[in-house]
Short mmCIF file of N, CA, C and O in Angstrom, two decimals:
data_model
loop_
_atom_site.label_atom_id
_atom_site.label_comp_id
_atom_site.label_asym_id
_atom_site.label_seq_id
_atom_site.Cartn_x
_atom_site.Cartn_y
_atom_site.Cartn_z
N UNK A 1 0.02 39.21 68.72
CA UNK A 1 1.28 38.91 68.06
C UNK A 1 1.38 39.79 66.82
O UNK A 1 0.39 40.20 66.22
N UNK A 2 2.52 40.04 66.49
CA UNK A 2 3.06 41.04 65.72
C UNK A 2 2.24 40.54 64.33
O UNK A 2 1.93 39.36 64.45
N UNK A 3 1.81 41.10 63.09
CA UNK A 3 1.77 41.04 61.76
C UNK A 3 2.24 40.10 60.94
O UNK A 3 1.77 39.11 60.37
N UNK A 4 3.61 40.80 61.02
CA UNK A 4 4.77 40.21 60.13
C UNK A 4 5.22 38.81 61.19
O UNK A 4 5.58 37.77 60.65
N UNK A 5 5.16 38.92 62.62
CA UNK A 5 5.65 37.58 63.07
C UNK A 5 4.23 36.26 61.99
O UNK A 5 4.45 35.48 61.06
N UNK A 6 3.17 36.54 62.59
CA UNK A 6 2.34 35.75 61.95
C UNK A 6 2.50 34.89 60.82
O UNK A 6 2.44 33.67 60.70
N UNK A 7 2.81 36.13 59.77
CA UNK A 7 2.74 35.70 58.90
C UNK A 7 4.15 34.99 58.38
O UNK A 7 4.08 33.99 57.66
N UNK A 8 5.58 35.60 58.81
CA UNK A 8 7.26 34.92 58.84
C UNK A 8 6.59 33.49 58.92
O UNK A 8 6.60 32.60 58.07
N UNK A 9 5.79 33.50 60.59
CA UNK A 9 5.65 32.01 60.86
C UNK A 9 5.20 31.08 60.12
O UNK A 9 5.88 30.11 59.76
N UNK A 10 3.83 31.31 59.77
CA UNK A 10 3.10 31.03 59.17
C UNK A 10 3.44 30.17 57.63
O UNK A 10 3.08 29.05 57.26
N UNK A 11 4.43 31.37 56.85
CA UNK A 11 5.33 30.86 55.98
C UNK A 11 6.25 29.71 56.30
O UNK A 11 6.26 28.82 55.45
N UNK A 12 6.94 29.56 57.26
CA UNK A 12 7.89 28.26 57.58
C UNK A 12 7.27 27.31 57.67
O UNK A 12 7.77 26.32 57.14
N UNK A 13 5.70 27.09 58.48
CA UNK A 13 4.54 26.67 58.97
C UNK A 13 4.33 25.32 57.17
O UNK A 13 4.53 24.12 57.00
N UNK A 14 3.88 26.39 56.31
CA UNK A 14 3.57 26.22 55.41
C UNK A 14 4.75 25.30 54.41
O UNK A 14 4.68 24.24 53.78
N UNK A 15 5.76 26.26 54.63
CA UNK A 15 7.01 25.39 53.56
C UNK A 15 7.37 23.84 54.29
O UNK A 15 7.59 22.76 53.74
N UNK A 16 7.34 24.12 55.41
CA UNK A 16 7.49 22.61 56.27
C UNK A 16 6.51 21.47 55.75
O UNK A 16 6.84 20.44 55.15
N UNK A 17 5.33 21.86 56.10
CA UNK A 17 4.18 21.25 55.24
C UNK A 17 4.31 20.75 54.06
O UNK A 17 3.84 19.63 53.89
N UNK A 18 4.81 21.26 53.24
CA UNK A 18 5.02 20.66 52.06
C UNK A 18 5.97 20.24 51.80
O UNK A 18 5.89 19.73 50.68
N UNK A 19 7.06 20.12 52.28
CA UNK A 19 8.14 18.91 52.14
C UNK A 19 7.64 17.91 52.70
O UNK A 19 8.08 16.82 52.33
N UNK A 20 6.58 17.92 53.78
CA UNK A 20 6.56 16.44 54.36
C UNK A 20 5.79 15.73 53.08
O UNK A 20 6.01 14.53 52.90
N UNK A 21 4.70 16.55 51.99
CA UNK A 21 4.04 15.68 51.35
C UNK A 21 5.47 14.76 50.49
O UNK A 21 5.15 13.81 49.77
N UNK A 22 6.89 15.09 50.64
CA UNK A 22 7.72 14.32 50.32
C UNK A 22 7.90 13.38 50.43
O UNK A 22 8.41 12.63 49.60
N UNK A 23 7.47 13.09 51.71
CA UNK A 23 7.87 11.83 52.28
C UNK A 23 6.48 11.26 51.93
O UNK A 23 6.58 10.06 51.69
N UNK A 24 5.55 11.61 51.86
CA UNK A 24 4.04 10.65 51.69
C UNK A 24 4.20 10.23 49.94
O UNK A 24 3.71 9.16 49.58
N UNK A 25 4.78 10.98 49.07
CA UNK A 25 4.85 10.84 47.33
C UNK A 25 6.20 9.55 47.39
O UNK A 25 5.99 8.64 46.58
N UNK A 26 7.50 9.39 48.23
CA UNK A 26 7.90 8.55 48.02
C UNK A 26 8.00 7.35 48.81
O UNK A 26 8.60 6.33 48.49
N UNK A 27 7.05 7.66 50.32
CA UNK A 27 6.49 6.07 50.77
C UNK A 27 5.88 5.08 49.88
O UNK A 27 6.06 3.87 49.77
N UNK A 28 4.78 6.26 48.99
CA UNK A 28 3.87 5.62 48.37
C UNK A 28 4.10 5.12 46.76
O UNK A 28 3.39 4.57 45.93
N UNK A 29 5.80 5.73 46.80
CA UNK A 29 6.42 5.17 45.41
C UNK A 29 5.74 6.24 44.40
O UNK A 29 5.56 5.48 43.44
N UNK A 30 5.47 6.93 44.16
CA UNK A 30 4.93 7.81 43.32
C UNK A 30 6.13 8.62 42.55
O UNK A 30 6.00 9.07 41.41
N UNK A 31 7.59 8.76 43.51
CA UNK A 31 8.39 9.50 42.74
C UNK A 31 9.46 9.85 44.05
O UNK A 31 9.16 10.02 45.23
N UNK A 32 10.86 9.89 43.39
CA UNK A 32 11.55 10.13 44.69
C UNK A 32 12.38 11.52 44.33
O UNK A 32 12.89 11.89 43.27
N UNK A 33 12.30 12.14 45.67
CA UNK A 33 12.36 13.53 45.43
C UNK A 33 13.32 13.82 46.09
O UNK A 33 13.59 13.34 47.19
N UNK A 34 14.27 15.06 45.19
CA UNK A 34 15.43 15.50 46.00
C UNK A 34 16.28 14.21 45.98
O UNK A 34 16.58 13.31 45.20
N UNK A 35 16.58 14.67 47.52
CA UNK A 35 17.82 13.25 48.08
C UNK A 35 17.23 12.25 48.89
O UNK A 35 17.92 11.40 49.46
N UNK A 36 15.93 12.32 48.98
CA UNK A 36 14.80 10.86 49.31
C UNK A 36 15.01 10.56 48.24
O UNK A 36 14.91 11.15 47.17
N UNK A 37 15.61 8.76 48.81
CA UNK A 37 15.66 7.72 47.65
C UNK A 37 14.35 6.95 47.95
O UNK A 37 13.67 7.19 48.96
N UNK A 38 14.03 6.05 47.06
CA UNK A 38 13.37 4.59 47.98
C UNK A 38 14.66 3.95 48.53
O UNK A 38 14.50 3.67 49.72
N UNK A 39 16.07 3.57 47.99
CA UNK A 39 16.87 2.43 48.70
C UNK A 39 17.05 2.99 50.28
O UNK A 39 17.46 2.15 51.08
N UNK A 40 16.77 4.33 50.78
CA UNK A 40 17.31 4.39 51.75
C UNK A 40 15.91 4.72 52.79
O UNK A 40 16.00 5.15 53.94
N UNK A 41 15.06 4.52 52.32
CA UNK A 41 13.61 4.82 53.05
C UNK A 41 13.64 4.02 53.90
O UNK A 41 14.12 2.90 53.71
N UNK A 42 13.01 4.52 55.34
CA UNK A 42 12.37 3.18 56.19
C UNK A 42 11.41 3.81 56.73
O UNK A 42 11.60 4.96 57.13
N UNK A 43 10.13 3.16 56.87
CA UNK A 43 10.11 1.61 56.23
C UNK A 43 10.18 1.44 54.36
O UNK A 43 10.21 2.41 53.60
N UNK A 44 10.20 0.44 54.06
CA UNK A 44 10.72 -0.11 52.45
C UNK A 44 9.42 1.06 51.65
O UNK A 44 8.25 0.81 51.95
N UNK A 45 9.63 2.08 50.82
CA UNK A 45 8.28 2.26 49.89
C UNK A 45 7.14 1.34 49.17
O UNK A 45 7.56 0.23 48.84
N UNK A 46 6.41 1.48 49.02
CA UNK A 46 5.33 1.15 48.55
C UNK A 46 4.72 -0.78 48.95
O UNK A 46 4.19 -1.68 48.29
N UNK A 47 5.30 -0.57 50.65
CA UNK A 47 4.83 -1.74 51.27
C UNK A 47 3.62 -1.03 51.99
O UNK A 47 3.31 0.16 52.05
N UNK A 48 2.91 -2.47 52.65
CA UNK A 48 1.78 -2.33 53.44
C UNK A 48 2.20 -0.70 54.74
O UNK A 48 1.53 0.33 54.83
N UNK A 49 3.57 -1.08 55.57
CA UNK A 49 3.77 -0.01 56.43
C UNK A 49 4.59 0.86 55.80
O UNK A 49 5.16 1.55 56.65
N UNK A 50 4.92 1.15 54.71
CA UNK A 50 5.40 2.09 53.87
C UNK A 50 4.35 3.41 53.59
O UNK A 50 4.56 4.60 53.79
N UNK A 51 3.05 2.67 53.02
CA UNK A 51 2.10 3.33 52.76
C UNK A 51 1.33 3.79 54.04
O UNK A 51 0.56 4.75 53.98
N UNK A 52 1.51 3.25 54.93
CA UNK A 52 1.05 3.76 56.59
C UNK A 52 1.78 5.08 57.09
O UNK A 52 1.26 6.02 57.68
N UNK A 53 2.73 4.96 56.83
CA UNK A 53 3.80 5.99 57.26
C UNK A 53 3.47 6.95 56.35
O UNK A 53 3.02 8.06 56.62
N UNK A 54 3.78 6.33 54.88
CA UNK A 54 3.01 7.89 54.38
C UNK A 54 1.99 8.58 54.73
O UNK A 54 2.02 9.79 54.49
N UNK A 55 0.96 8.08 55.30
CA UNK A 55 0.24 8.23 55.66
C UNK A 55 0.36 9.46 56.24
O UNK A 55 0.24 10.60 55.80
N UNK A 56 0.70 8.89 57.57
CA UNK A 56 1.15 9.69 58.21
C UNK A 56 1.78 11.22 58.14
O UNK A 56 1.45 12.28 58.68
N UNK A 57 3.03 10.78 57.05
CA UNK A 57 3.53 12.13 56.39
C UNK A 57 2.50 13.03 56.00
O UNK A 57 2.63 14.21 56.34
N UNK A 58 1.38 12.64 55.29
CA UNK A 58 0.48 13.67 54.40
C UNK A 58 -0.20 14.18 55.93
O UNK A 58 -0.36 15.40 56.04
N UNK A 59 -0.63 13.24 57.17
CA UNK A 59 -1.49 13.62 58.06
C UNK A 59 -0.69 14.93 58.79
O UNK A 59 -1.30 15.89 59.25
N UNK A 60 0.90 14.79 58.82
CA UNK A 60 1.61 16.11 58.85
C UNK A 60 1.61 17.21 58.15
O UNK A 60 1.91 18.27 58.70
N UNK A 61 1.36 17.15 57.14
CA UNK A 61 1.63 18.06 56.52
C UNK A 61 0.43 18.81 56.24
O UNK A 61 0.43 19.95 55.78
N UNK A 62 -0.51 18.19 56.52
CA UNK A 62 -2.18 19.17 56.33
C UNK A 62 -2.15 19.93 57.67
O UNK A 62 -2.51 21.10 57.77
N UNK A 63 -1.75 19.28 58.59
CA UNK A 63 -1.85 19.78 59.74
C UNK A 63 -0.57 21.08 60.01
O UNK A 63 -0.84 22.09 60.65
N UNK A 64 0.34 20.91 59.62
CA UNK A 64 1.68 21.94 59.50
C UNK A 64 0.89 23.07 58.45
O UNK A 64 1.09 24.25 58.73
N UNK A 65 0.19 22.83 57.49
CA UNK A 65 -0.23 23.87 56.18
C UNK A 65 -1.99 24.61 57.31
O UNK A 65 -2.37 25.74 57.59
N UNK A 66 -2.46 23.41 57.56
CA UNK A 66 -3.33 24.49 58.67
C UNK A 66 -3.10 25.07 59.29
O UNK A 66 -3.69 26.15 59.41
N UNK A 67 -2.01 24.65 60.12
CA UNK A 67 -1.67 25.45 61.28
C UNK A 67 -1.00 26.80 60.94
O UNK A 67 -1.05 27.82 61.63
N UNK A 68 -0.44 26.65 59.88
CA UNK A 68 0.28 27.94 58.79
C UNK A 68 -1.20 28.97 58.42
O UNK A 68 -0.89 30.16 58.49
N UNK A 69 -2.15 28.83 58.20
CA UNK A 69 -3.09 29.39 57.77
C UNK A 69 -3.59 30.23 59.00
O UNK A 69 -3.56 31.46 59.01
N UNK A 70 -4.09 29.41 60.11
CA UNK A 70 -4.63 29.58 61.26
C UNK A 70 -3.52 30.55 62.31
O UNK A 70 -3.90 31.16 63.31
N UNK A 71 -2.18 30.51 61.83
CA UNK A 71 -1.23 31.98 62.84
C UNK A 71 -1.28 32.48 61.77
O UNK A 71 -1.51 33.62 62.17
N UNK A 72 -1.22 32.64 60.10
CA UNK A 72 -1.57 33.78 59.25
C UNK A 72 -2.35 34.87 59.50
O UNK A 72 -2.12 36.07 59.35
N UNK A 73 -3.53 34.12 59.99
CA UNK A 73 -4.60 34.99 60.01
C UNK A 73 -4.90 35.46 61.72
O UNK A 73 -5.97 36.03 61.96
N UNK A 74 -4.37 35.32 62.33
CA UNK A 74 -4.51 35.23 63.83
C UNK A 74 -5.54 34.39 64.53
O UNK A 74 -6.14 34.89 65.48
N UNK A 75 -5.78 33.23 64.16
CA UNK A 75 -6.42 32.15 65.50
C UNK A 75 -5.18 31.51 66.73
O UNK A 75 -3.97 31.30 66.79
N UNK A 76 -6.13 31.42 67.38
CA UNK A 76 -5.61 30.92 68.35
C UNK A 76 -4.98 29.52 67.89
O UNK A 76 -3.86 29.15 68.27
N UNK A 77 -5.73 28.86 67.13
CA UNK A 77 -6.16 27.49 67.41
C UNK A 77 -4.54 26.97 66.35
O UNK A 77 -4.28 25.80 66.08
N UNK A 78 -3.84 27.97 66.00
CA UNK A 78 -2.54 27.70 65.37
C UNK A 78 -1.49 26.65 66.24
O UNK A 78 -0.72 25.77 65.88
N UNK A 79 -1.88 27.24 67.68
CA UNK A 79 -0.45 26.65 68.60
C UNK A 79 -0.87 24.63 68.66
O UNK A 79 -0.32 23.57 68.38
N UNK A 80 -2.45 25.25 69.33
CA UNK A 80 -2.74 22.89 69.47
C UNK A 80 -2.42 22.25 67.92
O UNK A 80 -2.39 21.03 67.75
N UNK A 81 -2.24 23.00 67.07
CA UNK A 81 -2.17 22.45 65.74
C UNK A 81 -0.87 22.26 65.48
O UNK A 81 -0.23 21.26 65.17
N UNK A 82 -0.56 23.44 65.66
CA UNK A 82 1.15 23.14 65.22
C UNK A 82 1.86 21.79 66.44
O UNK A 82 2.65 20.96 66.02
N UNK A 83 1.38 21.80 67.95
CA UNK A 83 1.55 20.67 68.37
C UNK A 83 1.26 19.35 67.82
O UNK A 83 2.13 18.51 67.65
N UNK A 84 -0.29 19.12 67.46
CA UNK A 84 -0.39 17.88 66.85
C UNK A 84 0.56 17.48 65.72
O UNK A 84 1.08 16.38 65.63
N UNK A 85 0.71 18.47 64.89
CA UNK A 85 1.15 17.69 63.78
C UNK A 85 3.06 17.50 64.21
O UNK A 85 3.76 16.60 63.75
N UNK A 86 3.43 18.32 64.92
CA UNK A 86 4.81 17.80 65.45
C UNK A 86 4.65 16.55 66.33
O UNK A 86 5.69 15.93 66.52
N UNK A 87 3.83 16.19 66.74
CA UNK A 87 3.48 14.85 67.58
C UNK A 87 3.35 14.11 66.10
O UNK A 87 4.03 13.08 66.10
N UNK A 88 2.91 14.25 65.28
CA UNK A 88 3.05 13.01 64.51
C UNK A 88 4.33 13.22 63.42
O UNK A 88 4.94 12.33 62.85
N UNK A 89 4.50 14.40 63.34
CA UNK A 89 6.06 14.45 62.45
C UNK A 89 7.34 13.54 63.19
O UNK A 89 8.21 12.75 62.81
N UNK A 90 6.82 14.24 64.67
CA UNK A 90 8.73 14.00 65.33
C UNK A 90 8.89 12.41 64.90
O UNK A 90 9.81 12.02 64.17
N UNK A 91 8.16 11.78 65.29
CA UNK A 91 8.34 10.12 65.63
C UNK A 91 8.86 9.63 63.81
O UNK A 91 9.76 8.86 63.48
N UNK A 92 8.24 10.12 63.22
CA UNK A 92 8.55 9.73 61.77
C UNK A 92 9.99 10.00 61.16
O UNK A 92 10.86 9.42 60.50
N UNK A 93 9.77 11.10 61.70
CA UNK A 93 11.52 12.01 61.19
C UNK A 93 12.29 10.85 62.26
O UNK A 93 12.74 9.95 61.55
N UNK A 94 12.52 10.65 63.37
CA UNK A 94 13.60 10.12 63.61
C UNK A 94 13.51 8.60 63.81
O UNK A 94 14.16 7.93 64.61
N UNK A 95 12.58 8.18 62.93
CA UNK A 95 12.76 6.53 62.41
C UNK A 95 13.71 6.77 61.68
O UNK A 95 14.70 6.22 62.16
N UNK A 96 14.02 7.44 60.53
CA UNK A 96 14.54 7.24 59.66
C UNK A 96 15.90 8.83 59.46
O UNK A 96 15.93 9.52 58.44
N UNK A 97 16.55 9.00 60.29
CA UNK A 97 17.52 10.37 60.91
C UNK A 97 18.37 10.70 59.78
O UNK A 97 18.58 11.87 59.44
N UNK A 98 19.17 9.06 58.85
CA UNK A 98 19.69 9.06 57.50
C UNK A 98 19.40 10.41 56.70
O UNK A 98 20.27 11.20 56.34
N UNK A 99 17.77 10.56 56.45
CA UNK A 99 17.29 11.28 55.44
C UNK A 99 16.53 12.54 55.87
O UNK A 99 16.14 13.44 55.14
N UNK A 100 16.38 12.43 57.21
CA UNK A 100 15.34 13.69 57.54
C UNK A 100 15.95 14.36 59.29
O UNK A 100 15.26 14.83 60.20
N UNK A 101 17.58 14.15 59.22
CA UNK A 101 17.92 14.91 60.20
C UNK A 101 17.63 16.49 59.96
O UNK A 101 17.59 17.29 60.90
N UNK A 102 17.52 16.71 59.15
CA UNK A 102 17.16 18.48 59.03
C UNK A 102 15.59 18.66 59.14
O UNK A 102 15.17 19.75 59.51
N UNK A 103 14.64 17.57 58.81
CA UNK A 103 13.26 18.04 59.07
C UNK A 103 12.99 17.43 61.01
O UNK A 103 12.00 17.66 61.71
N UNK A 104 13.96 16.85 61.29
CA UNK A 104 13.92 17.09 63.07
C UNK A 104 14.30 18.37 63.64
O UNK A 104 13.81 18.69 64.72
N UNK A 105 15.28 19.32 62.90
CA UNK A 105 15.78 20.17 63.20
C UNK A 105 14.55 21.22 63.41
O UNK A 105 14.12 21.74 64.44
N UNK A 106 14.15 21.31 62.04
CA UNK A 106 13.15 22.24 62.00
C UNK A 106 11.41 22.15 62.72
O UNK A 106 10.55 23.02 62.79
N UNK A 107 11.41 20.66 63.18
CA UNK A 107 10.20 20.21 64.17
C UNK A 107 10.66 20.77 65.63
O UNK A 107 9.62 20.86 66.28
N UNK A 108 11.73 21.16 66.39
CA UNK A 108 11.90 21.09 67.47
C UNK A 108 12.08 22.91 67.17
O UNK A 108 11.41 23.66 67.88
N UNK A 109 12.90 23.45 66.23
CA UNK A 109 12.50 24.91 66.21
C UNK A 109 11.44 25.32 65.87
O UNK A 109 11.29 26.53 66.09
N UNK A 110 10.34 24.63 65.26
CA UNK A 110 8.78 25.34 65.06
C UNK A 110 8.20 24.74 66.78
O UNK A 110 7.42 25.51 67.34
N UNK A 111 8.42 24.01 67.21
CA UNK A 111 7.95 23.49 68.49
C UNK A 111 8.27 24.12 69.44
O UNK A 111 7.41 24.46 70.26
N UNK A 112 9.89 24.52 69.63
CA UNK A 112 10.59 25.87 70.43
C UNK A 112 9.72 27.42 70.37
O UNK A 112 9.22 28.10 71.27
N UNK A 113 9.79 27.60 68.93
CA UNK A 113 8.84 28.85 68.67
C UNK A 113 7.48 29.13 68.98
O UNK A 113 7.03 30.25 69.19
N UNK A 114 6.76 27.93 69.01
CA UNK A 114 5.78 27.63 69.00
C UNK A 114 5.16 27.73 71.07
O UNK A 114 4.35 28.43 71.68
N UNK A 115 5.88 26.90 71.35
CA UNK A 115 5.95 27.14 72.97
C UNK A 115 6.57 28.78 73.22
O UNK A 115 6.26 29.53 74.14
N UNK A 116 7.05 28.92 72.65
CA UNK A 116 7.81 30.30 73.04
C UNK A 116 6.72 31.57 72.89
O UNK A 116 6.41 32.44 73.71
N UNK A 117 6.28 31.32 71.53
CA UNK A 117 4.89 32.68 71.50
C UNK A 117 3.89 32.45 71.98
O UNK A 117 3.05 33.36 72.02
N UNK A 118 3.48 30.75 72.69
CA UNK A 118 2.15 30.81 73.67
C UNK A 118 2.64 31.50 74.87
O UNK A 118 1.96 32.41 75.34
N UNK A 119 3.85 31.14 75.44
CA UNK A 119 4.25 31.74 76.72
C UNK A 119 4.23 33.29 76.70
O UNK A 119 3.98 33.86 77.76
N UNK A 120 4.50 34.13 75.44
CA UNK A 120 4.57 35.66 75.54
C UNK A 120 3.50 36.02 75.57
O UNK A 120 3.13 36.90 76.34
N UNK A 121 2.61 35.34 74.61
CA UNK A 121 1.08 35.87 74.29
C UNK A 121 0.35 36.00 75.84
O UNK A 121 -0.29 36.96 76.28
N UNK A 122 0.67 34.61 76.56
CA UNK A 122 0.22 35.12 77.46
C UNK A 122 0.37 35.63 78.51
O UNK A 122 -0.54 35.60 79.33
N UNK A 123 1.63 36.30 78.78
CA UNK A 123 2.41 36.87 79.60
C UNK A 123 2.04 38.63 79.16
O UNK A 123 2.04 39.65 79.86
N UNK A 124 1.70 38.39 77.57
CA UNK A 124 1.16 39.94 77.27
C UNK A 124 -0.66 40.26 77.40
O UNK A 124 -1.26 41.33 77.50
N UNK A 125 -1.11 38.97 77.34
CA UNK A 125 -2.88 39.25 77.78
C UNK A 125 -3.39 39.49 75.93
O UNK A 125 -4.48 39.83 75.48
N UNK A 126 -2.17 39.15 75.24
CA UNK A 126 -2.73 38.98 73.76
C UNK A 126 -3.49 37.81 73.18
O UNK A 126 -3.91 36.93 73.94
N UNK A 127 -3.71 37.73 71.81
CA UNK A 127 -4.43 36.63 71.27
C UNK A 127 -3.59 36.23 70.32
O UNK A 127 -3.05 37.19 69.77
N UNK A 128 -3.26 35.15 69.88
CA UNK A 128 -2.51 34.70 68.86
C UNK A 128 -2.73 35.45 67.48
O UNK A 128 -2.09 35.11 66.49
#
C-alpha cells in the first residue's frame, strides 16, 4: 500500500480515536464536550451503565489509535484492528444516533475503506 495512503489513513484512524475518548470523559461525567451534553446521553452519565459504556468508548478508541499506528507504519495487523474496534464502536454510536450520527458515518467509511484495501492488497500480492 501506497505511503501517503498509510499514513492519510492512519491519520483519520487516529482523529476518530480520539473523539471517541469523548464519549468515555462524558459517560464518566468528567466534562461535556462540544455538543455531547449529559441531558442528552444514553445511557444517563455517570451511572453504573453509563460508566460501562464509557468504557467501552475508551476500549474504541485505543483500538482506532492502534490500529492508526499499525497502517502508519505498515502491519498487517491494522485491518483485524480496525475491525474490532468498529465492532465495538458501531453498537454504541447507534444507541444513541441523537449525538453521534456523524461518528456512524465515519465507522462504516473507515470499515468500507478498510474492507476495500484488504481486498486490493490482496488482489495485488502486497502487504499492508
Amino acid at each position: 500500500m501506497r505511503t501517503w495512503l498509510r499514513i492519510g489513513g492512519g491519520a483519520v484512524l487516529f482523529v476518530h480515536g480520539v473523539i471517541h475518548i469523548a464519549g468515555f470523559l462524558l459517560l464518566w461525567r468528567v466534562t461535556e464536550v462540544g455538543e455531547l451534553t449529559y441531558g442528552r446521553m444514553v445511557p444517563d452519565p455517570g451511572t453504573a451503565g453509563g460508566r460501562l459504556v464509557g468504557v467501552v468508548w475508551l476500549g474504541a478508541a485505543a483500538l482506532f489509535c492502534c490500529a492508526a499506528v499499525l497502517l502508519a507504519v505498515g502491519r498487517p495487523a491494522w485491518a483485524p484492528t480496525v475491525l474490532a474496534a468498529t465492532a465495538l464502536s458501531l453498537p454504541i454510536l447507534l444507541a444513541d444516533l441523537s449525538q453521534t450520527g456523524a461518528g456512524v458515518v465515519v465507522d462504516v467509511v473507515v470499515l468500507t475503506g478498510t474492507l476495500l484495501a484488504f481486498l486490493l492488497v490482496r488482489r495485488d500480492g502486497e502487504t499492508a
